[in-house]
Short mmCIF file of C-alpha atoms in Angstrom, two decimals:
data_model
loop_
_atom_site.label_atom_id
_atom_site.label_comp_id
_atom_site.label_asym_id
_atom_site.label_seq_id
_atom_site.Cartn_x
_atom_site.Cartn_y
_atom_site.Cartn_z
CA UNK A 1 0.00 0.00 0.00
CA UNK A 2 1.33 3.48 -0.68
CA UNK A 3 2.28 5.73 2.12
CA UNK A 4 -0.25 8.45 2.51
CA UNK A 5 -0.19 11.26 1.26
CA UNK A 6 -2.54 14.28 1.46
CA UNK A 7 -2.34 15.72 -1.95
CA UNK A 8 0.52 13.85 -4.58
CA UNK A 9 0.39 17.40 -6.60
CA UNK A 10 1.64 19.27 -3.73
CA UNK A 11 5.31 17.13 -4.15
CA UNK A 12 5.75 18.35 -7.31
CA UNK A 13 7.03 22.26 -8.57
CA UNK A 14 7.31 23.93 -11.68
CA UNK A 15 10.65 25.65 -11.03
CA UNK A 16 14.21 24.89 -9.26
CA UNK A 17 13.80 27.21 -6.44
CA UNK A 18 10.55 25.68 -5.56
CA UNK A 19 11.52 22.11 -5.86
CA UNK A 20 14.60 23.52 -3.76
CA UNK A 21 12.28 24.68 -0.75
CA UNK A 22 10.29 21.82 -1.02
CA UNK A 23 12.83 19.30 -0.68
CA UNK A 24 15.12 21.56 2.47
CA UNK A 25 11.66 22.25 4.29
CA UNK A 26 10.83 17.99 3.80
CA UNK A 27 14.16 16.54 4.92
CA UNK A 28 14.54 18.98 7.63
CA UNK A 29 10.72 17.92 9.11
CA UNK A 30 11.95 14.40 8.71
CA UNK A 31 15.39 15.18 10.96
CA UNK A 32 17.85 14.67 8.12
CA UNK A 33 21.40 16.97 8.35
CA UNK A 34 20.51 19.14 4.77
CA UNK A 35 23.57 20.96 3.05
CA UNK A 36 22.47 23.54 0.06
CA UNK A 37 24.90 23.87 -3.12
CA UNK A 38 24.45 26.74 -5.58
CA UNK A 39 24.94 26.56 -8.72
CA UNK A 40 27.07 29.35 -10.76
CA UNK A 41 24.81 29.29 -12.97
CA UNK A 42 21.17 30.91 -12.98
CA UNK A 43 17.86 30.34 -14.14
CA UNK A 44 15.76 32.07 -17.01
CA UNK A 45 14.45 34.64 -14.94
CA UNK A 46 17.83 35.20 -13.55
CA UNK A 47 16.51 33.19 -10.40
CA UNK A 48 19.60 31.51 -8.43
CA UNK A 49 19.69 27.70 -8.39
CA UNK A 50 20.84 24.75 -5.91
CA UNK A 51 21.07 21.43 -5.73
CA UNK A 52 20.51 19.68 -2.21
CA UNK A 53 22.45 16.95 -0.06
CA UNK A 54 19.88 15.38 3.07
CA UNK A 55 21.32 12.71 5.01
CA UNK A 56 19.18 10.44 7.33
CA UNK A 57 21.07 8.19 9.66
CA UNK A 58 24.63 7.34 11.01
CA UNK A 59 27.39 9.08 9.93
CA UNK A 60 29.44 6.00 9.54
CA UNK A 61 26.87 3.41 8.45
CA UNK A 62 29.03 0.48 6.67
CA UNK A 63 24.98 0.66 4.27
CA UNK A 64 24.19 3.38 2.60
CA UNK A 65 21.58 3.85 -0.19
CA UNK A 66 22.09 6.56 -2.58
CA UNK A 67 19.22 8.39 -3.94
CA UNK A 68 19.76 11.16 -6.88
CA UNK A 69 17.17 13.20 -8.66
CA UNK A 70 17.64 15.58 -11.72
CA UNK A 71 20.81 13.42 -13.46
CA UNK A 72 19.02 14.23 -16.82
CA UNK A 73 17.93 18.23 -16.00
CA UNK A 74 14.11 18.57 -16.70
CA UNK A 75 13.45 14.80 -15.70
CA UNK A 76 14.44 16.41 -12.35
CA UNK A 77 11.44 17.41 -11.35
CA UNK A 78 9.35 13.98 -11.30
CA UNK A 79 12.46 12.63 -9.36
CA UNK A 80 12.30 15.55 -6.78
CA UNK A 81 8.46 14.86 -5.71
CA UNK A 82 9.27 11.12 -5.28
CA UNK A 83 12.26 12.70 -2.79
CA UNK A 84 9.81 14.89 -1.34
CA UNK A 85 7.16 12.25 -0.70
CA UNK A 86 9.63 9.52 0.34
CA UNK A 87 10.95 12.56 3.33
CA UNK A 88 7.14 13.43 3.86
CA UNK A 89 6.35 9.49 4.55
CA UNK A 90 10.02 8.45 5.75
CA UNK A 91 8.93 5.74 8.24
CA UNK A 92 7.06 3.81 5.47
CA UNK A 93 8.74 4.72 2.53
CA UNK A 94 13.15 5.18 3.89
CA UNK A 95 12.54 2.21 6.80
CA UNK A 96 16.31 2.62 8.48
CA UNK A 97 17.95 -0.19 9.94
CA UNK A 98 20.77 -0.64 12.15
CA UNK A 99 24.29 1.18 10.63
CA UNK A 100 22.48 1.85 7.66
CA UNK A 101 22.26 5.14 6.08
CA UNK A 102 20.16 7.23 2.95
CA UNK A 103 21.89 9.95 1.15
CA UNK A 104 19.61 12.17 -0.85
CA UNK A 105 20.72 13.81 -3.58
CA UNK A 106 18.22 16.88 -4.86
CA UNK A 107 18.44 18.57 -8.40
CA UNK A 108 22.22 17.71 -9.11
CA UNK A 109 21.62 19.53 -12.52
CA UNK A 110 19.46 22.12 -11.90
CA UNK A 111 20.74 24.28 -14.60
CA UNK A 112 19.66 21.30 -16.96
CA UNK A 113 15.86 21.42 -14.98
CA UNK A 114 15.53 25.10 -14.85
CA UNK A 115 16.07 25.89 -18.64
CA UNK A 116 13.98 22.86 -19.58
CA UNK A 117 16.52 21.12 -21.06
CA UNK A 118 17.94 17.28 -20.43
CA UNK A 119 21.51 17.96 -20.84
CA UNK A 120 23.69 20.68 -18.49
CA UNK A 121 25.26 23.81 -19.29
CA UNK A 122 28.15 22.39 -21.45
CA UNK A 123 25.57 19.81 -23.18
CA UNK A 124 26.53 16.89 -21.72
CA UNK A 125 24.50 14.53 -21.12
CA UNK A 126 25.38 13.76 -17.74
CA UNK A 127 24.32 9.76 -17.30
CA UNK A 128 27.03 8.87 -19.90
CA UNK A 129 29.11 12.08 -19.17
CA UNK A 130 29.18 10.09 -15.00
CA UNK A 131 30.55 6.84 -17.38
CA UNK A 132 32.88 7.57 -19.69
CA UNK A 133 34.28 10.91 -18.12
CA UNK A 134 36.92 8.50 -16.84
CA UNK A 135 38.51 7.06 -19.60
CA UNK A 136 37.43 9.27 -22.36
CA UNK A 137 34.73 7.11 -24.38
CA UNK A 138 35.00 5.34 -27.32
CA UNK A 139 35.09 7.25 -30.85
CA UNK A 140 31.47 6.40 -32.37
CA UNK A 141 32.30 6.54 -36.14
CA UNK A 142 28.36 6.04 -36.73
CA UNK A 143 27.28 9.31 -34.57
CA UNK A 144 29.54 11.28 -37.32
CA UNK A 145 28.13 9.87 -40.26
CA UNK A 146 24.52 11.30 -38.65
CA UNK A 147 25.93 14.49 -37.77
CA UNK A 148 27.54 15.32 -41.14
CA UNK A 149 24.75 13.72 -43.18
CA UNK A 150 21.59 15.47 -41.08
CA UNK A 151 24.27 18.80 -40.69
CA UNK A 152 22.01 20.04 -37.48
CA UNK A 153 25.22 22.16 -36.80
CA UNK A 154 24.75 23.70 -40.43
CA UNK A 155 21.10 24.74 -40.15
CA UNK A 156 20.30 28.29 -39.92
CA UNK A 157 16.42 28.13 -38.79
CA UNK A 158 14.13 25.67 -37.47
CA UNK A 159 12.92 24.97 -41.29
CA UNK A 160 16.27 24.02 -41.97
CA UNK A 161 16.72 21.74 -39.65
CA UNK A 162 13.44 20.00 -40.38
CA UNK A 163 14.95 19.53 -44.09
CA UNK A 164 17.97 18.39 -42.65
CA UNK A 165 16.24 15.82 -40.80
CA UNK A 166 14.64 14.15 -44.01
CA UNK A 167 18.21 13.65 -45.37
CA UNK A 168 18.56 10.65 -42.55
CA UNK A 169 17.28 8.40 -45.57
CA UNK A 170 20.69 8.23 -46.96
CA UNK A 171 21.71 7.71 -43.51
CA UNK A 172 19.98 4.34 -43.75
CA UNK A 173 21.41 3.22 -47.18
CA UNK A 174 24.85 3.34 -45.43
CA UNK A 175 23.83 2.24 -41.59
CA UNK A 176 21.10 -0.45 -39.95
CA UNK A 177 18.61 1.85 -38.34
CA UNK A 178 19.59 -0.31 -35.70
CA UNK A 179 23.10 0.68 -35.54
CA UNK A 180 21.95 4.25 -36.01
CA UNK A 181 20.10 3.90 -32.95
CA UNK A 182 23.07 2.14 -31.19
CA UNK A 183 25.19 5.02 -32.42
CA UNK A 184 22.67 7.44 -30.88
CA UNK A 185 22.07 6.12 -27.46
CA UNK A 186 25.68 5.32 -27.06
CA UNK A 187 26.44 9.02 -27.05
CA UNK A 188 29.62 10.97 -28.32
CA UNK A 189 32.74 12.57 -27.20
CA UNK A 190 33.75 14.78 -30.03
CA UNK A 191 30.83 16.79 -31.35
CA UNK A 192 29.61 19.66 -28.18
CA UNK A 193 27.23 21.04 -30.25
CA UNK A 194 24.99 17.72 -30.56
CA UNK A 195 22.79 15.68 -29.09
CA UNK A 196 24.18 12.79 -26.35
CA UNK A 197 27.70 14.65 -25.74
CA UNK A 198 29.42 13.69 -23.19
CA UNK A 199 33.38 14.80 -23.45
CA UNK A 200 34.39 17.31 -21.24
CA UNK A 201 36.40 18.15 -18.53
CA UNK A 202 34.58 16.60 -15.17
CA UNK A 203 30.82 18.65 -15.09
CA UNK A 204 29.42 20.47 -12.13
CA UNK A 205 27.31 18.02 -11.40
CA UNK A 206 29.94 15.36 -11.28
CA UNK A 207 32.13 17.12 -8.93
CA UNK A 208 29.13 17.73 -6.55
CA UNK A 209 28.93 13.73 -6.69
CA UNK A 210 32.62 13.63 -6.03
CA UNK A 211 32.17 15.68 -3.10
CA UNK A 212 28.95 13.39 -1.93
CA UNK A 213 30.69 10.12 -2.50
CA UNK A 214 34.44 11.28 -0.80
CA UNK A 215 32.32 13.10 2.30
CA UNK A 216 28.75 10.62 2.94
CA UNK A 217 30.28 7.51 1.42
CA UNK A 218 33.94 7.07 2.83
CA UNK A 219 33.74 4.33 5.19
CA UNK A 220 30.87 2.69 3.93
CA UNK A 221 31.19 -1.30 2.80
CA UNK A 222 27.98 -1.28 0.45
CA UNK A 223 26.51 1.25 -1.79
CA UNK A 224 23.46 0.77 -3.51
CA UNK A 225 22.31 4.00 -6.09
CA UNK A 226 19.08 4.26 -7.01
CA UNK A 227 19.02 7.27 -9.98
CA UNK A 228 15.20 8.79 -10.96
CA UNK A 229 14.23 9.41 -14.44
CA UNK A 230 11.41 9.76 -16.54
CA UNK A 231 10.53 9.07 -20.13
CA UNK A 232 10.55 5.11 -19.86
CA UNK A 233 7.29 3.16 -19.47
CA UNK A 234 3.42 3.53 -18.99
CA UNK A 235 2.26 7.07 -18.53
CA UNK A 236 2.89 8.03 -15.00
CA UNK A 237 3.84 4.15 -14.16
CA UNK A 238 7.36 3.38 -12.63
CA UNK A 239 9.84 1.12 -14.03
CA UNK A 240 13.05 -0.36 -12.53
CA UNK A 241 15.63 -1.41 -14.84
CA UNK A 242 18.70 -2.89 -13.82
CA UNK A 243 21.88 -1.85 -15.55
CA UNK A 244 23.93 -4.29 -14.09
CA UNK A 245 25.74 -7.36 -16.34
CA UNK A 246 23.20 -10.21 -17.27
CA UNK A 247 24.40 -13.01 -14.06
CA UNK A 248 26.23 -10.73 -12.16
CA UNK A 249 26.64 -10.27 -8.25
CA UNK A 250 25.08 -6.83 -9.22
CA UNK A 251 22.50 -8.26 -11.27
CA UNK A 252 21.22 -10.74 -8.70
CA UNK A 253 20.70 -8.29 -6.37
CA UNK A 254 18.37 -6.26 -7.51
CA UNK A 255 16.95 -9.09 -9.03
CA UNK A 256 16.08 -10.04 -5.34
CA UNK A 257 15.12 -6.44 -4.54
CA UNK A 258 12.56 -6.12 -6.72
CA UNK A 259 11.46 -9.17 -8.37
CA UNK A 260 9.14 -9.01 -10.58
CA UNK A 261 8.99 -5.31 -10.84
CA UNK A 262 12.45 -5.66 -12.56
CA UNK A 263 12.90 -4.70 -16.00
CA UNK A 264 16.35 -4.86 -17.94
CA UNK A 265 18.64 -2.21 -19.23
CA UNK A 266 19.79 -3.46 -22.33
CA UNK A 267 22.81 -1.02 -22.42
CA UNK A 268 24.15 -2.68 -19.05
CA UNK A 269 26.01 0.05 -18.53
CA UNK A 270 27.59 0.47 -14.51
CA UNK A 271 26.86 3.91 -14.26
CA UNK A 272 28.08 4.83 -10.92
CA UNK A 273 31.01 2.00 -10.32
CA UNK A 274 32.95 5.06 -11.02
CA UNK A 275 32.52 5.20 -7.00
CA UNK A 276 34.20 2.30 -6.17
CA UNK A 277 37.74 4.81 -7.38
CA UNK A 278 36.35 7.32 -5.56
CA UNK A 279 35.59 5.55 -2.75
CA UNK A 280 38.34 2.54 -2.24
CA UNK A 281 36.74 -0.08 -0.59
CA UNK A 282 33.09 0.52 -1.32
CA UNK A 283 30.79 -1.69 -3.32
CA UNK A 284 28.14 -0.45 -5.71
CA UNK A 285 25.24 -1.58 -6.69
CA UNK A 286 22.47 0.73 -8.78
CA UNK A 287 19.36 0.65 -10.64
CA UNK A 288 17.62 2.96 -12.59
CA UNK A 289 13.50 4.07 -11.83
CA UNK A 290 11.87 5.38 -15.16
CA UNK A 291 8.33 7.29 -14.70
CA UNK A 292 6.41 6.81 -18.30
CA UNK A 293 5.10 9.87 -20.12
CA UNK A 294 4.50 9.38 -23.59
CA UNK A 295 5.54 7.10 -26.62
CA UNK A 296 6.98 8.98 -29.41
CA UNK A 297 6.15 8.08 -32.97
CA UNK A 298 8.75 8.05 -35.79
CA UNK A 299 8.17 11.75 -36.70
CA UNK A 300 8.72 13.41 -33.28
CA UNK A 301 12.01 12.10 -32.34
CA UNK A 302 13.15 15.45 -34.09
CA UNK A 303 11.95 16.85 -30.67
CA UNK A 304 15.72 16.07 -29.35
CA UNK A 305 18.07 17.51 -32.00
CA UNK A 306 15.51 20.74 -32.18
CA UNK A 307 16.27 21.25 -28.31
CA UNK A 308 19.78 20.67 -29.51
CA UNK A 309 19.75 23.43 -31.98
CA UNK A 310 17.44 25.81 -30.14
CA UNK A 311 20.05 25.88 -27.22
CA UNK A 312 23.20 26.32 -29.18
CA UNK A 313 21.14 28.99 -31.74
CA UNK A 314 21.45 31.17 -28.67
CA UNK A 315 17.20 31.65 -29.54
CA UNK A 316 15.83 28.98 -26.81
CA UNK A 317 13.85 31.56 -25.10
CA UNK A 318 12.64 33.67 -28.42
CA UNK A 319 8.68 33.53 -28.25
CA UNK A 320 8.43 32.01 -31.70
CA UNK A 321 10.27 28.75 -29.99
CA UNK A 322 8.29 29.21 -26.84
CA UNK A 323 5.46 25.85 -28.63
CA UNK A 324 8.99 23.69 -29.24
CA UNK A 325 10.89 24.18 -25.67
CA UNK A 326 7.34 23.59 -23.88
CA UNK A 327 6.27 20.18 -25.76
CA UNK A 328 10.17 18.95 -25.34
CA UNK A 329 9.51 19.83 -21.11
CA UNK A 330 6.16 18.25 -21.42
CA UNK A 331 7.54 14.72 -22.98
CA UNK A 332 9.70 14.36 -20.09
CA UNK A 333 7.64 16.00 -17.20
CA UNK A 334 3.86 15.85 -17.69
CA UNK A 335 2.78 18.33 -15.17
CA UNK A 336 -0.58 17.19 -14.94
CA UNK A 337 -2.36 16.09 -12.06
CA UNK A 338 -3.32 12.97 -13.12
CA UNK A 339 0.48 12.09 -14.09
CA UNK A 340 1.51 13.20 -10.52
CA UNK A 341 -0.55 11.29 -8.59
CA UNK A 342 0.19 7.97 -10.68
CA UNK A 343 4.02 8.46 -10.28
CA UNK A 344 3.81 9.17 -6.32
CA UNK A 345 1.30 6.20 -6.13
CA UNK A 346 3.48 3.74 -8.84
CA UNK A 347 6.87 4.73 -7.38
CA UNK A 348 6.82 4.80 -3.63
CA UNK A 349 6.27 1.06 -3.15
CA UNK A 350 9.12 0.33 -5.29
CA UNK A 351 11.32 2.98 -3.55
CA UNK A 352 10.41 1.01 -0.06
CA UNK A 353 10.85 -2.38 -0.98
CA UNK A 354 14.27 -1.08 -2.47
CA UNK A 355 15.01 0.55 0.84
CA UNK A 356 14.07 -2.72 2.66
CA UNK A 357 16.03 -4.91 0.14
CA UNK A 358 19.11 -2.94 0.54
CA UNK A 359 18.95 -3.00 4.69
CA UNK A 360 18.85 -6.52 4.36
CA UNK A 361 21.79 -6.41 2.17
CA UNK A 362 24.74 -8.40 3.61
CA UNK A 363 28.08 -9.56 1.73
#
């Protein structure tokens, strides 16, 4: 049964700074130690912007669970209400146990989440930015073909770029859609200016995780990282996948977490065993939890390079783009009442039963 909750919209905001009160006024009702990070960075309105550390629990818990909100910017804001509600119902939904530990981190892009966008001030797009920032990335011969033939870097208007996008055809006479696709969600190191960059020199946001893991982590024996997203999965319905390698120590453990609520990552990707350099010592374990929106069709996946574009076009905020920047926010964060309530209701059993799993996780 979900934890109960008065009114599911009231967990949810519309901008940083009021996710940002939110989430400090919920973890300090619930007795957590809150530290406040600003950003150098601010909003639209020239607002200023945070991210948020809470901490319930020992400081030297050997168990600590790991939960971040906003890796992907505007997805942010679905992951901040399940933060909020999980603080708000903390007995049901973050059930401590003995030398055990939850770190919660709030908005860690909030640049990314105020301006709408997925990716972070440089572009990156931080999920594969956190796994490849350490050795560099791969080239992804593919993701150049794409970006020469389609020429989104060339286009001078929005027009433009939706007759660039019809020249993916030839694309295909060269590549598998498939291995287009692959190419895509892989992501690239060498073009800033595109969609799913991640090169670059360590982010903002990754520092701020450096600084989490070195200072809430050291010490601990077992980490387990549970990162919120949206975009995956039945409108307002949460999804778990696990990232981990197919018959893996990792693998099996979530698998025993959450059962049949599991779904799989294909890319089994280790996102954050980046920590386990950071941290000597420490082992990680992480899933993913997806909140559906929408399914795109063929036609609208020009939503992503557009956003692309608009940002680098230095004319995201023009009012002629104002239709394009709000249906890109409103694929990855509904904001509809409806939506809200589903995703508190869908995803604060599975955040419990994670929370129980991982207290009764033992080497």
């Amino acid at each position: 049964m979900t934890a109960d909750v008065a009114d599911p919209v009231e967990l949810f905001s519309h901008t940083v700074p009021e996710s940002h009160a939110r989430f400090v006024a919920a973890a300090t009702a619930a007795g957590a130690v809150v530290e406040q990070h600003p950003h150098p960075l601010a909003g639209p309105d020239g607002e200023p912007l945070h991210a948020a550390v809470a901490r319930l629990g020992p400081a030297d818990a050997s168990t600590v669970v790991l939960a971040i909100s906003g890796t992907h910017g505007i997805e942010g804001y679905a992951g901040s209400g399940i933060q909020i509600g999980a603080l708000r119902t903390a007995a049901e939904t973050l059930p401590l146990v003995d030398d055990m530990a939850i770190v919660l981190v709030h908005q860690s892009n909030p640049w990314g989440a105020a301006w709408s966008r997925k990716e972070n001030e440089d572009n990156q797009e931080l999920l594969r930015h956190y796994r490849f920032c350490h050795d560099g990335g791969r080239p992804n011969p593919v993701f150049d073909d794409f970006y020469e033939t389609v020429g989104f870097h060339r286009a001078a208007s929005v027009e433009e770029l939706f007759a660039a996008g019809r020249r993916m055809r030839y694309l295909f006479g060269r590549h598998d859609p498939a291995d287009v696709q692959t190419a895509l969600v892989r992501g690239q190191r060498d073009h800033p200016d595109a969609i799913t960059y991640h090169g670059g020199e360590p982010a903002w946001s990754k520092r701020l995780l450096d600084d989490v893991a070195r200072r809430h982590l050291a010490g601990a024996e077992r980490v387990a990282v549970l990162d919120l997203h949206t975009a995956v999965g039945g409108y307002g319905e949460a999804v778990v996948l696990d990232e981990a390698p197919e018959g893996s120590v990792d693998a099996r453990l979530v698998q025993a977490w959450f059962g049949e609520l599991l779904a799989w990552n294909e890319e089994r990707k280790r996102t954050y065993a980046w920590i386990e350099e950071v941290v000597p010592g420490t082992t990680v374990v992480s899933a993913t939890m997806e909140i559906g929106t929408e399914t795109l069709g063929p036609n609208d996946q020009i939503i992503f390079p557009l956003d692309c574009w608009l940002h680098h076009s230095g004319a995201r905020m023009a009012p002629e783009h104002r239709v394009h920047v709000e249906r890109y926010r409103r694929f990855f964060y509904p904001e509809e009442p409806a939506w809200m309530a589903s995703t508190w209701r869908s995803a604060q059993p599975r955040v419990a039963r994670f929370v129980r799993g991982v207290g009764e996780w033992r080497d």
